[in-house]
Amino acid sequence: RGVRGGTVDSFNQVVKPFVSGMKYLITEFNIRHGLEGNPHLTNKYAMEFARKVADVMSRPEIEALYTHSVPDHSIVYWSNGRRFATVVGGSDDRLTGAAMSRGWHLTPTGKVYELYSRLAWNGDVLGYEAKGDQSHWAVRASNGSVVVTLINDSDKATNKKVKISGRSLTLAAPPRSIVCMDVN
């Protein structure tokens, strides 16, 4: 059924009697089995990517992952330093010019990739929660700031009350959006 955040619990049950502090490298993380019609280029796919990657990366045991997620024949790599890199095979003739640049910043999924690498997952995870079409988490960046991210993948705006690092916050997000805020 694929790797999800909860999959780590299953692995931990098997491995922990033999190895403490286990870390995992996911070498093949596909968020879908089929890519008919090149969904990489849609906002809907970008939100699916945002939710599924966040669920996996919320687990501190995940050291790194490679994912086929951004336009055809590319790999996004996540490492323990919260750094992303993109490797492009370049074998899809639909991708030319600027679409071949590092980071895929011109596509919806590439914009999620950029946001995650710059803000949303660029730090130590302080907390993560997912329920239905929404998830939120906080990271402490290297400069000490705390960045809270809210994904709202529903067709209605949301206001969510959360407690992060002892502070009560109200997060607001329009429909089908990802919002990041510095708690300060």
Short mmCIF file of C-alpha atoms in Angstrom, two decimals:
data_model
loop_
_atom_site.label_atom_id
_atom_site.label_comp_id
_atom_site.label_asym_id
_atom_site.label_seq_id
_atom_site.Cartn_x
_atom_site.Cartn_y
_atom_site.Cartn_z
CA ARG A 1 0.00 0.00 0.00
CA GLY A 2 2.99 2.29 0.00
CA VAL A 3 4.88 4.21 2.65
CA ARG A 4 2.93 6.51 4.93
CA GLY A 5 3.87 8.05 8.27
CA GLY A 6 2.22 5.11 10.07
CA THR A 7 4.30 2.63 8.07
CA VAL A 8 7.26 3.66 10.20
CA ASP A 9 5.45 2.25 13.27
CA SER A 10 5.18 -1.14 11.55
CA PHE A 11 8.87 -1.18 10.70
CA ASN A 12 9.79 -0.01 14.20
CA GLN A 13 7.89 -2.91 15.80
CA VAL A 14 9.98 -5.37 13.82
CA VAL A 15 13.35 -3.60 14.04
CA LYS A 16 13.48 -2.07 17.55
CA PRO A 17 14.17 -5.36 19.38
CA PHE A 18 17.41 -5.57 17.37
CA VAL A 19 18.42 -1.96 16.68
CA SER A 20 17.72 1.18 18.67
CA GLY A 21 17.47 4.60 17.01
CA MET A 22 16.73 3.17 13.56
CA LYS A 23 16.66 5.63 10.64
CA TYR A 24 15.10 4.92 7.25
CA LEU A 25 15.92 5.82 3.66
CA ILE A 26 12.97 5.60 1.28
CA THR A 27 14.37 4.88 -2.16
CA GLU A 28 11.11 4.77 -4.13
CA PHE A 29 8.31 7.05 -2.94
CA ASN A 30 5.67 7.41 -5.65
CA ILE A 31 2.56 9.24 -4.57
CA ARG A 32 0.59 7.57 -7.40
CA HIS A 33 0.93 4.38 -9.39
CA GLY A 34 -0.26 5.93 -12.66
CA LEU A 35 0.50 9.30 -14.19
CA GLU A 36 -1.92 9.36 -17.11
CA GLY A 37 -2.33 12.83 -18.63
CA ASN A 38 0.72 14.23 -16.82
CA PRO A 39 -1.05 15.24 -13.57
CA HIS A 40 2.23 16.74 -12.33
CA LEU A 41 1.14 19.95 -13.98
CA THR A 42 -2.12 20.33 -11.98
CA ASN A 43 -2.89 22.05 -8.68
CA LYS A 44 -4.83 18.97 -7.52
CA TYR A 45 -1.73 16.79 -7.87
CA ALA A 46 0.39 19.41 -6.10
CA MET A 47 -1.94 19.31 -3.07
CA GLU A 48 -1.85 15.50 -3.06
CA PHE A 49 1.96 15.68 -3.16
CA ALA A 50 1.95 18.25 -0.31
CA ARG A 51 -0.21 16.07 1.96
CA LYS A 52 1.54 12.75 1.29
CA VAL A 53 5.09 14.07 1.60
CA ALA A 54 4.20 15.96 4.80
CA ASP A 55 2.80 12.77 6.35
CA VAL A 56 6.03 10.87 5.69
CA MET A 57 8.40 13.71 6.58
CA SER A 58 6.66 14.27 9.91
CA ARG A 59 8.45 11.16 11.17
CA PRO A 60 11.91 11.84 12.66
CA GLU A 61 12.99 8.30 11.73
CA ILE A 62 12.92 9.19 8.03
CA GLU A 63 16.46 10.20 7.17
CA ALA A 64 15.93 10.75 3.45
CA LEU A 65 13.60 9.95 0.58
CA TYR A 66 13.62 9.93 -3.17
CA THR A 67 10.26 10.63 -4.78
CA HIS A 68 8.99 10.59 -8.35
CA SER A 69 6.64 13.49 -7.83
CA VAL A 70 7.52 16.45 -9.92
CA PRO A 71 7.25 16.34 -13.75
CA ASP A 72 8.13 13.13 -15.50
CA HIS A 73 11.41 11.36 -14.86
CA SER A 74 12.56 13.57 -12.01
CA ILE A 75 13.51 12.81 -8.43
CA VAL A 76 13.11 14.97 -5.37
CA TYR A 77 15.59 14.09 -2.63
CA TRP A 78 15.04 14.95 1.01
CA SER A 79 17.94 14.57 3.40
CA ASN A 80 18.50 14.77 7.14
CA GLY A 81 19.64 18.38 6.82
CA ARG A 82 16.19 19.29 5.50
CA ARG A 83 17.70 20.04 2.10
CA PHE A 84 16.09 19.25 -1.22
CA ALA A 85 17.72 18.58 -4.56
CA THR A 86 16.20 17.65 -7.88
CA VAL A 87 17.68 15.27 -10.38
CA VAL A 88 16.14 15.38 -13.84
CA GLY A 89 16.32 12.54 -16.34
CA GLY A 90 15.09 14.85 -19.09
CA SER A 91 13.63 12.07 -21.24
CA ASP A 92 10.18 13.65 -21.64
CA ASP A 93 10.04 15.83 -24.77
CA ARG A 94 7.11 17.83 -23.30
CA LEU A 95 9.57 19.42 -20.88
CA THR A 96 11.77 22.04 -22.50
CA GLY A 97 13.50 25.33 -21.66
CA ALA A 98 12.79 26.69 -18.19
CA ALA A 99 10.74 23.59 -17.30
CA MET A 100 14.03 21.68 -17.19
CA SER A 101 15.55 23.93 -14.51
CA ARG A 102 16.46 22.71 -11.02
CA GLY A 103 13.53 22.76 -8.61
CA TRP A 104 10.69 22.71 -11.15
CA HIS A 105 9.54 26.04 -9.80
CA LEU A 106 7.26 26.69 -12.77
CA THR A 107 4.85 23.81 -12.02
CA PRO A 108 2.32 23.56 -9.17
CA THR A 109 4.16 20.59 -7.62
CA GLY A 110 7.43 22.47 -8.04
CA LYS A 111 5.98 25.40 -6.10
CA VAL A 112 5.13 23.01 -3.23
CA TYR A 113 8.67 21.60 -3.46
CA GLU A 114 10.11 25.13 -3.23
CA LEU A 115 7.85 26.14 -0.31
CA TYR A 116 8.75 22.99 1.62
CA SER A 117 12.47 23.41 1.06
CA ARG A 118 12.44 27.12 1.95
CA LEU A 119 9.95 27.26 4.85
CA ALA A 120 7.58 24.44 5.69
CA TRP A 121 10.06 21.60 6.32
CA ASN A 122 13.26 23.59 6.73
CA GLY A 123 13.98 22.84 10.38
CA ASP A 124 13.47 20.50 13.32
CA VAL A 125 9.91 19.17 13.56
CA LEU A 126 8.13 20.37 16.71
CA GLY A 127 4.75 18.80 16.01
CA TYR A 128 2.55 17.39 13.26
CA GLU A 129 -1.17 16.62 13.03
CA ALA A 130 -3.31 15.47 10.11
CA LYS A 131 -7.05 14.97 9.98
CA GLY A 132 -9.10 14.62 6.83
CA ASP A 133 -8.32 17.32 4.28
CA GLN A 134 -6.17 19.34 6.66
CA SER A 135 -2.79 18.99 8.28
CA HIS A 136 -0.56 21.35 10.19
CA TRP A 137 2.93 21.23 11.66
CA ALA A 138 5.65 23.40 13.09
CA VAL A 139 9.40 23.43 12.55
CA ARG A 140 12.15 25.35 14.31
CA ALA A 141 14.37 26.87 11.63
CA SER A 142 18.15 27.17 12.01
CA ASN A 143 17.74 30.87 12.88
CA GLY A 144 15.50 29.92 15.86
CA SER A 145 12.21 31.05 14.35
CA VAL A 146 9.20 28.72 14.48
CA VAL A 147 7.31 28.30 11.21
CA VAL A 148 3.81 26.81 11.28
CA THR A 149 2.30 25.38 8.10
CA LEU A 150 -1.37 24.60 7.44
CA ILE A 151 -2.57 22.61 4.43
CA ASN A 152 -6.26 23.08 3.68
CA ASP A 153 -7.25 20.75 0.84
CA SER A 154 -11.00 21.27 1.27
CA ASP A 155 -13.24 23.54 -0.82
CA LYS A 156 -13.98 25.76 2.20
CA ALA A 157 -11.84 28.27 4.07
CA THR A 158 -10.74 27.19 7.54
CA ASN A 159 -9.73 28.67 10.87
CA LYS A 160 -7.87 26.26 13.13
CA LYS A 161 -6.82 26.79 16.75
CA VAL A 162 -3.52 25.08 17.58
CA LYS A 163 -0.99 25.06 20.39
CA ILE A 164 2.65 25.25 19.29
CA SER A 165 5.56 25.58 21.75
CA GLY A 166 3.18 26.65 24.51
CA ARG A 167 1.51 29.35 22.41
CA SER A 168 -2.11 29.30 21.24
CA LEU A 169 -2.47 30.32 17.62
CA THR A 170 -5.33 30.65 15.17
CA LEU A 171 -4.35 29.59 11.67
CA ALA A 172 -6.46 30.65 8.69
CA ALA A 173 -6.30 29.28 5.17
CA PRO A 174 -8.43 29.76 2.06
CA PRO A 175 -9.75 26.70 0.19
CA ARG A 176 -7.15 24.44 -1.49
CA SER A 177 -4.14 26.25 -0.06
CA ILE A 178 -0.94 25.92 1.91
CA VAL A 179 -0.18 28.71 4.37
CA CYS A 180 3.06 29.24 6.32
CA MET A 181 3.51 31.70 9.17
CA ASP A 182 6.27 32.59 11.57
CA VAL A 183 4.81 32.47 15.10
CA ASN A 184 6.43 35.82 15.83
#
